[in-house]
Short mmCIF file of C-alpha atoms (C1' of nucleotides) in Angstrom, two decimals:
data_model
loop_
_atom_site.label_atom_id
_atom_site.label_comp_id
_atom_site.label_asym_id
_atom_site.label_seq_id
_atom_site.Cartn_x
_atom_site.Cartn_y
_atom_site.Cartn_z
CA MET U 6 237.32 -22.69 129.62
CA SER U 7 236.54 -24.33 132.90
CA ARG U 8 234.90 -21.90 135.28
CA PRO U 9 236.88 -20.96 138.36
CA ARG U 10 236.53 -22.97 141.52
CA ASN U 11 233.60 -21.71 143.52
CA ALA U 12 231.97 -23.74 146.23
CA ALA U 13 229.00 -21.39 146.57
CA ALA U 14 228.24 -21.54 142.87
CA THR U 15 228.54 -25.31 142.90
CA LYS U 16 226.13 -25.59 145.82
CA ALA U 17 223.69 -23.27 144.09
CA ALA U 18 223.88 -25.24 140.86
CA LEU U 19 223.20 -28.47 142.72
CA LEU U 20 220.28 -26.91 144.56
CA GLU U 21 218.75 -25.58 141.38
CA ALA U 22 219.16 -28.85 139.53
CA ALA U 23 217.74 -30.79 142.46
CA ALA U 24 214.71 -28.50 142.70
CA LYS U 25 213.99 -28.98 139.02
CA LEU U 26 214.36 -32.75 139.01
CA PHE U 27 212.61 -33.40 142.33
CA GLY U 28 209.74 -31.25 141.09
CA GLU U 29 209.51 -33.05 137.80
CA ARG U 30 210.04 -36.63 138.92
CA GLY U 31 209.69 -36.77 142.67
CA PHE U 32 212.25 -37.99 145.15
CA ASP U 33 212.49 -41.64 144.21
CA ARG U 34 212.77 -41.19 140.46
CA THR U 35 215.52 -38.62 140.80
CA THR U 36 219.04 -39.99 141.15
CA VAL U 37 222.04 -38.17 142.56
CA ARG U 38 223.80 -38.84 139.28
CA ASP U 39 221.05 -37.04 137.39
CA ILE U 40 221.24 -34.05 139.70
CA ALA U 41 225.01 -33.79 139.49
CA SER U 42 224.90 -34.22 135.74
CA LEU U 43 222.32 -31.48 135.27
CA ALA U 44 224.27 -29.20 137.57
CA GLY U 45 227.42 -29.97 135.62
CA VAL U 46 229.41 -31.03 138.65
CA ASN U 47 230.86 -34.25 140.00
CA GLN U 48 228.36 -36.22 142.02
CA ALA U 49 230.73 -36.60 144.95
CA LEU U 50 230.34 -32.86 145.55
CA LEU U 51 226.66 -33.40 146.24
CA PHE U 52 227.61 -35.43 149.27
CA ARG U 53 230.39 -33.08 150.27
CA TYR U 54 228.07 -30.07 150.33
CA PHE U 55 224.75 -31.59 151.39
CA GLY U 56 225.64 -34.82 153.15
CA SER U 57 223.02 -37.07 151.60
CA LYS U 58 220.25 -37.17 149.04
CA ASP U 59 217.72 -36.87 151.86
CA ALA U 60 219.39 -33.79 153.26
CA LEU U 61 219.51 -32.21 149.83
CA PHE U 62 215.81 -32.86 149.39
CA ALA U 63 215.06 -31.31 152.76
CA THR U 64 217.15 -28.28 151.82
CA VAL U 65 215.24 -27.90 148.56
CA LEU U 66 211.90 -28.04 150.36
CA ALA U 67 213.02 -25.61 153.04
CA THR U 68 214.29 -23.16 150.45
CA GLN U 69 211.16 -23.35 148.34
CA SER U 70 208.61 -23.25 151.12
CA ARG U 71 210.35 -20.21 152.53
CA GLU U 72 209.76 -18.43 149.24
CA LEU U 73 206.16 -19.50 149.02
CA LEU U 74 204.68 -17.62 151.92
CA GLU U 75 206.69 -14.44 152.00
CA ASP U 76 204.32 -12.30 149.97
CA SER U 77 200.75 -13.34 150.61
CA PRO U 78 198.45 -11.10 152.63
CA ALA U 79 195.82 -13.29 154.17
CA GLU U 80 192.88 -11.86 152.27
CA HIS U 81 194.42 -12.71 148.91
CA LEU U 82 196.14 -15.92 149.88
CA LEU U 83 193.69 -18.27 148.24
CA ARG U 84 193.75 -16.35 145.01
CA ASN U 85 197.50 -15.88 145.07
CA VAL U 86 198.33 -19.47 145.80
CA LEU U 87 195.80 -20.74 143.32
CA LEU U 88 196.97 -18.45 140.55
CA ARG U 89 200.53 -19.41 141.27
CA MET U 90 199.58 -23.05 141.15
CA MET U 91 197.84 -22.46 137.84
CA ASP U 92 200.56 -20.37 136.31
CA GLU U 93 202.69 -22.49 134.07
CA LYS U 94 204.39 -19.80 132.07
CA PRO U 95 207.91 -19.74 133.53
CA ARG U 96 208.67 -23.19 134.84
CA PRO U 97 205.83 -25.08 136.48
CA GLU U 98 208.15 -27.55 138.11
CA ASP U 99 209.56 -24.75 140.20
CA HIS U 100 206.40 -24.51 142.21
CA PRO U 101 207.29 -25.63 145.72
CA LEU U 102 204.29 -27.91 145.91
CA HIS U 103 205.32 -29.99 142.97
CA ALA U 104 208.24 -31.70 144.62
CA VAL U 105 206.06 -32.32 147.63
CA LEU U 106 203.19 -33.77 145.66
CA ARG U 107 205.51 -36.03 143.72
CA SER U 108 207.29 -37.19 146.85
CA SER U 109 204.39 -37.45 149.22
CA HIS U 110 205.74 -40.51 150.99
CA HIS U 111 208.95 -38.82 151.99
CA ASP U 112 209.21 -37.77 155.60
CA SER U 113 210.55 -34.34 154.77
CA ALA U 114 207.77 -33.74 152.29
CA ALA U 115 205.04 -34.81 154.67
CA GLU U 116 206.54 -32.66 157.38
CA VAL U 117 206.63 -29.64 155.13
CA VAL U 118 203.01 -30.15 154.22
CA ARG U 119 201.88 -30.58 157.79
CA ARG U 120 203.91 -27.67 159.06
CA GLN U 121 203.86 -25.15 156.25
CA LEU U 122 200.43 -25.88 154.87
CA GLY U 123 199.03 -26.62 158.28
CA GLU U 124 200.32 -23.77 160.33
CA GLU U 125 200.56 -21.07 157.71
CA TYR U 126 198.10 -21.54 154.88
CA ALA U 127 195.37 -23.08 156.94
CA ARG U 128 195.63 -20.54 159.73
CA ALA U 129 195.47 -17.69 157.27
CA LEU U 130 192.49 -19.24 155.56
CA SER U 131 190.70 -20.01 158.78
CA SER U 132 191.02 -16.37 159.79
CA LEU U 133 188.67 -15.49 156.98
CA THR U 134 185.63 -17.06 158.60
CA ASP U 135 184.24 -16.99 162.07
CA ALA U 136 182.45 -20.31 161.87
CA GLU U 137 183.18 -22.60 164.77
CA ASP U 138 184.68 -25.18 162.44
CA ALA U 139 186.90 -22.62 160.76
CA ALA U 140 189.94 -24.88 160.79
CA LEU U 141 188.11 -27.68 159.03
CA ARG U 142 186.70 -25.30 156.44
CA ALA U 143 190.17 -23.94 155.84
CA ASP U 144 191.49 -27.47 155.35
CA LEU U 145 188.81 -28.11 152.78
CA VAL U 146 189.72 -25.01 150.81
CA LEU U 147 193.35 -26.01 151.06
CA ALA U 148 192.46 -29.49 149.84
CA TRP U 149 190.82 -27.93 146.84
CA VAL U 150 193.94 -26.03 145.86
CA VAL U 151 196.07 -29.12 146.33
CA GLY U 152 193.65 -31.25 144.32
CA ILE U 153 193.66 -28.77 141.47
CA GLY U 154 197.44 -28.88 141.47
CA VAL U 155 197.45 -32.66 141.43
CA LEU U 156 194.98 -32.98 138.58
CA ARG U 157 196.69 -30.29 136.56
CA SER U 158 200.38 -30.83 137.05
CA VAL U 159 200.61 -34.46 137.96
CA PHE U 160 197.92 -36.00 135.81
CA GLY U 161 197.33 -33.38 133.14
CA LYS U 162 193.56 -33.76 133.45
CA GLN U 163 191.67 -31.96 130.71
CA PRO U 164 189.97 -29.52 130.52
CA LEU U 165 191.29 -28.35 133.86
CA ALA U 166 194.94 -28.57 132.85
CA GLU U 167 194.62 -25.93 130.17
CA ALA U 168 191.80 -23.86 131.58
CA ASP U 169 192.14 -20.12 132.05
CA PRO U 170 193.65 -19.58 135.52
CA ALA U 171 191.55 -16.52 136.13
CA LYS U 172 188.38 -18.41 135.33
CA VAL U 173 189.35 -21.27 137.61
CA ALA U 174 190.22 -18.86 140.38
CA ALA U 175 186.88 -17.14 139.96
CA LEU U 176 184.90 -20.38 140.13
CA VAL U 177 186.82 -21.62 143.15
CA ALA U 178 186.56 -18.31 144.95
CA GLN U 179 182.84 -18.27 144.30
CA ALA U 180 182.27 -21.71 145.75
CA ALA U 181 184.83 -21.39 148.53
CA SER U 182 183.20 -18.20 149.74
CA VAL U 183 180.32 -20.36 150.89
CA LEU U 184 182.71 -21.98 153.33
CA LEU U 185 184.65 -18.89 154.31
CA GLU U 186 181.91 -16.32 154.66
CA ARG U 187 181.49 -14.40 157.86
CA THR U 188 178.30 -14.49 159.81
CA ASP U 189 179.14 -11.34 161.75
CA SER U 190 176.81 -12.54 164.44
CA GLY U 191 179.35 -13.29 167.17
CA MET N 7 200.46 -78.11 156.29
CA SER N 8 201.36 -76.58 152.99
CA ARG N 9 198.27 -75.67 151.07
CA PRO N 10 197.64 -77.53 147.85
CA ARG N 11 198.97 -76.23 144.58
CA ASN N 12 196.55 -73.72 143.14
CA ALA N 13 197.53 -71.25 140.49
CA ALA N 14 194.34 -69.23 140.81
CA ALA N 15 194.75 -68.82 144.55
CA THR N 16 198.38 -67.85 144.07
CA LYS N 17 197.48 -65.20 141.52
CA ALA N 18 194.77 -63.86 143.81
CA ALA N 19 197.14 -63.72 146.76
CA LEU N 20 199.69 -61.82 144.71
CA LEU N 21 197.06 -59.40 143.48
CA GLU N 22 195.78 -58.73 146.96
CA ALA N 23 199.24 -58.25 148.39
CA ALA N 24 200.21 -55.98 145.52
CA ALA N 25 197.10 -53.84 145.97
CA LYS N 26 197.83 -53.41 149.63
CA LEU N 27 201.50 -52.53 149.22
CA PHE N 28 201.10 -50.33 146.14
CA GLY N 29 198.39 -48.44 148.01
CA GLU N 30 200.49 -48.02 151.10
CA ARG N 31 203.85 -47.23 149.57
CA GLY N 32 203.34 -46.44 145.92
CA PHE N 33 204.88 -48.18 142.96
CA ASP N 34 208.54 -47.30 143.47
CA ARG N 35 208.72 -48.10 147.16
CA THR N 36 207.13 -51.50 146.71
CA THR N 37 209.45 -54.34 145.71
CA VAL N 38 208.49 -57.57 144.06
CA ARG N 39 210.11 -59.39 146.97
CA ASP N 40 207.83 -57.57 149.40
CA ILE N 41 204.76 -58.48 147.40
CA ALA N 42 205.71 -62.14 147.07
CA SER N 43 206.61 -62.30 150.73
CA LEU N 44 203.29 -60.80 151.86
CA ALA N 45 201.44 -63.15 149.55
CA GLY N 46 203.44 -66.06 150.91
CA VAL N 47 204.61 -67.25 147.53
CA ASN N 48 207.90 -67.39 145.67
CA GLN N 49 208.70 -64.20 143.83
CA ALA N 50 209.38 -65.98 140.58
CA LEU N 51 205.68 -66.77 140.43
CA LEU N 52 204.91 -63.08 140.24
CA PHE N 53 206.71 -62.98 136.92
CA ARG N 54 205.21 -66.25 135.77
CA TYR N 55 201.66 -65.07 136.35
CA PHE N 56 201.89 -61.35 135.63
CA GLY N 57 204.97 -60.93 133.46
CA SER N 58 206.46 -57.89 135.14
CA LYS N 59 206.05 -55.54 138.06
CA ASP N 60 204.60 -52.96 135.68
CA ALA N 61 202.01 -55.39 134.36
CA LEU N 62 201.05 -56.41 137.88
CA PHE N 63 200.57 -52.77 138.78
CA ALA N 64 198.39 -52.22 135.74
CA THR N 65 196.34 -55.28 136.66
CA VAL N 66 195.84 -53.94 140.17
CA LEU N 67 194.66 -50.59 138.88
CA ALA N 68 192.35 -52.16 136.33
CA THR N 69 190.80 -54.43 138.96
CA GLN N 70 190.31 -51.65 141.46
CA SER N 71 189.01 -49.00 139.13
CA ARG N 72 186.49 -51.49 137.81
CA GLU N 73 185.11 -51.88 141.31
CA LEU N 74 185.03 -48.17 141.97
CA LEU N 75 182.37 -47.09 139.53
CA GLU N 76 180.04 -50.03 139.45
CA ASP N 77 177.51 -48.77 141.98
CA SER N 78 177.25 -45.02 141.80
CA PRO N 79 174.12 -43.42 140.40
CA ALA N 80 175.17 -40.06 139.03
CA GLU N 81 173.19 -37.98 141.49
CA HIS N 82 174.91 -39.52 144.47
CA LEU N 83 178.32 -39.97 142.92
CA LEU N 84 179.98 -37.05 144.63
CA ARG N 85 178.67 -38.06 148.01
CA ASN N 86 179.45 -41.73 147.50
CA VAL N 87 182.98 -41.19 146.31
CA LEU N 88 183.67 -38.64 148.98
CA LEU N 89 182.31 -40.80 151.76
CA ARG N 90 184.29 -43.71 150.47
CA MET N 91 187.38 -41.59 150.36
CA MET N 92 186.70 -40.49 153.92
CA ASP N 93 185.90 -43.89 155.24
CA GLU N 94 188.93 -45.33 156.90
CA LYS N 95 187.31 -48.04 158.92
CA PRO N 96 188.08 -51.13 156.87
CA ARG N 97 191.38 -50.52 155.13
CA PRO N 98 192.00 -47.07 153.70
CA GLU N 99 194.85 -48.33 151.59
CA ASP N 100 192.36 -50.36 149.62
CA HIS N 101 190.90 -47.26 148.08
CA PRO N 102 191.78 -47.30 144.40
CA LEU N 103 192.92 -43.72 144.48
CA HIS N 104 195.64 -44.42 146.97
CA ALA N 105 197.79 -46.51 144.72
CA VAL N 106 197.28 -43.98 141.98
CA LEU N 107 198.17 -40.99 144.10
CA ARG N 108 201.26 -42.64 145.43
CA SER N 109 202.38 -43.67 141.98
CA SER N 110 201.35 -40.64 140.00
CA HIS N 111 204.40 -40.71 137.78
CA HIS N 112 203.67 -44.18 136.52
CA ASP N 113 202.24 -44.40 133.04
CA SER N 114 199.54 -46.86 134.04
CA ALA N 115 198.51 -44.71 136.96
CA ALA N 116 198.31 -41.54 134.96
CA GLU N 117 196.37 -43.33 132.25
CA VAL N 118 193.89 -44.71 134.75
CA VAL N 119 193.35 -41.29 136.20
CA ARG N 120 192.85 -39.63 132.87
CA ARG N 121 190.56 -42.33 131.58
CA GLN N 122 188.58 -43.40 134.63
CA LEU N 123 188.40 -40.08 136.39
CA GLY N 124 188.16 -38.18 133.17
CA GLU N 125 185.58 -40.13 131.26
CA GLU N 126 183.51 -41.53 134.09
CA TYR N 127 183.57 -39.36 137.19
CA ALA N 128 183.85 -36.08 135.38
CA ARG N 129 181.14 -36.89 132.85
CA ALA N 130 178.80 -37.97 135.58
CA LEU N 131 179.54 -34.84 137.52
CA SER N 132 179.22 -32.57 134.53
CA SER N 133 175.77 -34.00 133.83
CA LEU N 134 174.60 -32.36 137.02
CA THR N 135 174.85 -28.86 135.66
CA ASP N 136 173.89 -27.22 132.43
CA ALA N 137 176.46 -24.45 132.56
CA GLU N 138 178.43 -24.06 129.37
CA ASP N 139 181.65 -24.84 131.22
CA ALA N 140 180.19 -27.96 132.81
CA ALA N 141 183.27 -30.03 132.16
CA LEU N 142 185.56 -27.57 133.86
CA ARG N 143 183.23 -27.29 136.83
CA ALA N 144 183.16 -31.06 137.08
CA ASP N 145 186.94 -31.16 137.03
CA LEU N 146 187.04 -28.68 139.88
CA VAL N 147 184.69 -30.78 142.00
CA LEU N 148 186.76 -33.82 141.17
CA ALA N 149 189.91 -31.95 142.14
CA TRP N 150 188.34 -31.21 145.47
CA VAL N 151 187.68 -34.86 146.20
CA VAL N 152 191.18 -35.80 145.15
CA GLY N 153 192.69 -33.02 147.24
CA ILE N 154 190.76 -34.12 150.30
CA GLY N 155 192.04 -37.63 149.79
CA VAL N 156 195.60 -36.41 149.44
CA LEU N 157 195.52 -34.24 152.54
CA ARG N 158 193.84 -36.93 154.58
CA SER N 159 195.45 -40.15 153.56
CA VAL N 160 198.80 -39.08 152.24
CA PHE N 161 199.70 -36.23 154.55
CA GLY N 162 197.45 -36.82 157.53
CA LYS N 163 196.56 -33.14 157.70
CA GLN N 164 194.64 -32.24 160.84
CA PRO N 165 191.83 -31.50 161.53
CA LEU N 166 190.68 -32.79 158.16
CA ALA N 167 192.20 -36.23 158.63
CA GLU N 168 190.00 -37.07 161.59
CA ALA N 169 186.96 -35.00 160.78
CA ASP N 170 183.50 -36.53 160.66
CA PRO N 171 183.00 -37.79 157.10
CA ALA N 172 179.34 -36.77 157.09
CA LYS N 173 180.22 -33.26 158.11
CA VAL N 174 182.89 -33.00 155.44
CA ALA N 175 180.53 -34.35 152.84
CA ALA N 176 177.90 -31.82 153.88
CA LEU N 177 180.28 -28.88 153.65
CA VAL N 178 181.64 -29.98 150.31
CA ALA N 179 178.21 -30.66 148.88
CA GLN N 180 177.07 -27.25 150.05
CA ALA N 181 179.91 -25.43 148.35
CA ALA N 182 180.03 -27.64 145.28
CA SER N 183 176.37 -27.08 144.63
CA VAL N 184 177.31 -23.54 143.69
CA LEU N 185 179.27 -24.99 140.78
CA LEU N 186 176.86 -27.75 139.86
CA GLU N 187 173.53 -25.99 140.14
CA ARG N 188 171.15 -25.94 137.24
CA THR N 189 169.96 -22.72 135.74
CA ASP N 190 167.00 -24.36 134.02
CA SER N 191 167.06 -21.52 131.57
CA GLY N 192 168.31 -23.32 128.48
"C1'" DG V 4 258.83 -21.11 146.87
"C1'" DT V 5 256.34 -24.32 149.25
"C1'" DC V 6 253.14 -25.94 152.29
"C1'" DG V 7 248.34 -26.87 153.57
"C1'" DG V 8 243.85 -27.13 152.70
"C1'" DC V 9 239.84 -26.17 149.80
"C1'" DT V 10 237.86 -27.70 145.37
"C1'" DG V 11 237.13 -31.03 141.98
"C1'" DT V 12 237.74 -35.92 139.85
"C1'" DA V 13 237.77 -40.96 138.94
"C1'" DA V 14 236.82 -45.20 140.39
"C1'" DG V 15 234.49 -48.39 142.80
"C1'" DC V 16 232.02 -50.67 146.96
"C1'" DG V 17 228.13 -53.00 149.05
"C1'" DA V 18 223.41 -53.43 148.83
"C1'" DA V 19 219.04 -53.64 146.59
"C1'" DT V 20 216.25 -54.16 142.46
"C1'" DG V 21 213.69 -56.40 138.53
"C1'" DC V 22 213.97 -60.41 136.32
"C1'" DT V 23 215.75 -65.19 134.63
"C1'" DT V 24 217.15 -69.79 134.74
"C1'" DA V 25 217.72 -74.38 136.10
"C1'" DC V 26 215.88 -77.46 138.90
"C1'" DA V 27 212.52 -80.03 142.41
"C1'" DT V 28 207.75 -81.90 143.14
"C1'" DG V 29 203.30 -83.30 143.14
"C1'" DG V 30 199.07 -84.81 141.22
"C1'" DG V 31 195.97 -86.11 137.48
"C1'" DG V 32 195.45 -88.82 132.89
"C1'" DG V 33 197.13 -92.53 129.82
"C1'" DC J 24 202.00 -97.46 137.50
"C1'" DC J 25 204.29 -93.66 135.41
"C1'" DC J 26 204.73 -90.00 132.75
"C1'" DC J 27 204.20 -85.22 131.99
"C1'" DC J 28 203.40 -80.76 132.73
"C1'" DA J 29 201.52 -77.34 135.78
"C1'" DT J 30 203.21 -75.51 139.97
"C1'" DG J 31 206.63 -74.11 143.14
"C1'" DT J 32 211.68 -73.31 144.58
"C1'" DA J 33 216.53 -71.72 144.97
"C1'" DA J 34 220.06 -69.35 143.21
"C1'" DG J 35 221.98 -65.92 140.74
"C1'" DC J 36 222.61 -62.32 136.91
"C1'" DA J 37 223.02 -57.58 135.30
"C1'" DT J 38 222.07 -53.19 136.51
"C1'" DT J 39 221.35 -49.24 139.31
"C1'" DC J 40 221.42 -47.04 143.59
"C1'" DG J 41 223.40 -43.97 147.42
"C1'" DC J 42 227.60 -43.17 149.07
"C1'" DT J 43 232.88 -43.47 149.94
"C1'" DT J 44 237.60 -43.33 149.09
"C1'" DA J 45 241.90 -42.12 147.13
"C1'" DC J 46 243.88 -38.87 144.55
"C1'" DA J 47 244.94 -34.52 141.51
"C1'" DG J 48 245.12 -29.45 140.97
"C1'" DC J 49 244.70 -24.82 142.28
"C1'" DC J 50 245.43 -20.80 145.43
"C1'" DG J 51 246.49 -18.07 149.39
"C1'" DA J 52 249.60 -17.78 153.66
"C1'" DC J 53 253.87 -17.51 155.33
#
DNA sequence: GTCGGCTGTAAGCGAATGCTTACATGGGGG
DNA sequence: CCCCCATGTAAGCATTCGCTTACAGCCGAC
């Protein structure tokens, strides 16, 4: 009945359970006992395979943020990220940003935001305009996406929480284009 | 040397200390011992005067959110809230949104957001346009303000974190006007 | 076969947390 | 004066937390 011994499978189960719980509850409200219980393994194995709760959290963020950027051509990044943020069909808590937003005080989370969002998202966004303050404009668009995620997923603000993702994306794209338009004068 | 006994002053000191620490660290990372220590009173008094840590948190949110909306004519609400969110001169952690954002899982925090932001901010914002999806557009503008606050205060994202508030407000107002404009056709 | 180490388990340790209780103390009203 | 209760204090309780330790079982190497 008991599955065969398999360290890789155990690690994967812990990682998956941690991603789900960190995303749902944030770092503080998630206990190592909860993670181990959801993964169906003994909690001591969490420390054997990941060292500490902090290290496990960092591993979750690294894994998720790696997935986030691998398939977004710059031109469609805003739309892609926004639609992905809006999409709640499969499992909304799997979105990499959720764990970050719910654990914003954590060093690893803040670092991921500054590095990933800063150096990847924002650079891609800022490439869309040639305004001299392109980086600031990109940050503002990024802030919008983050804010929508916060209001939707964290607070469940209506009507935004249940609005049609395509409609939201259209409205945001329409307004954001004011900030990201090219002057083609330089 | 010791100040005279004064229940009102003690309550006020606890409230102020709690507002500061909840804003800086969020609900979970703030301990009742920290609050009492910062207020310079015995921690048992926290429970005597507020009942529980949860109730103290709710009192803090109620006090702060009451202050937030008392002087914002609808037309200038976006600009006022945004500028206040951007203003870090006095004590950024005093901004009511900070405690909420850092404690988003907490029932009281989520309730405050849904009620205050939902019924006050969003209604005021939605009154600025006559589009049929006014409420959704208002939510999107609100999300923008919240996202800017998150990126700035929580994550310290550059260049947004140190950008000129007036410039940010101008850019946001420019783009948001696309969503909030009146058609004057109905 | 048996030895060694990788995998999994059970129990608990020390610290921190929210909260309570039992007790000082001080100052105003009779 | 002195009594009484509002105010403040010290100590600790029960629980939960991250993490550790001591041990059992399984499997391949030789």
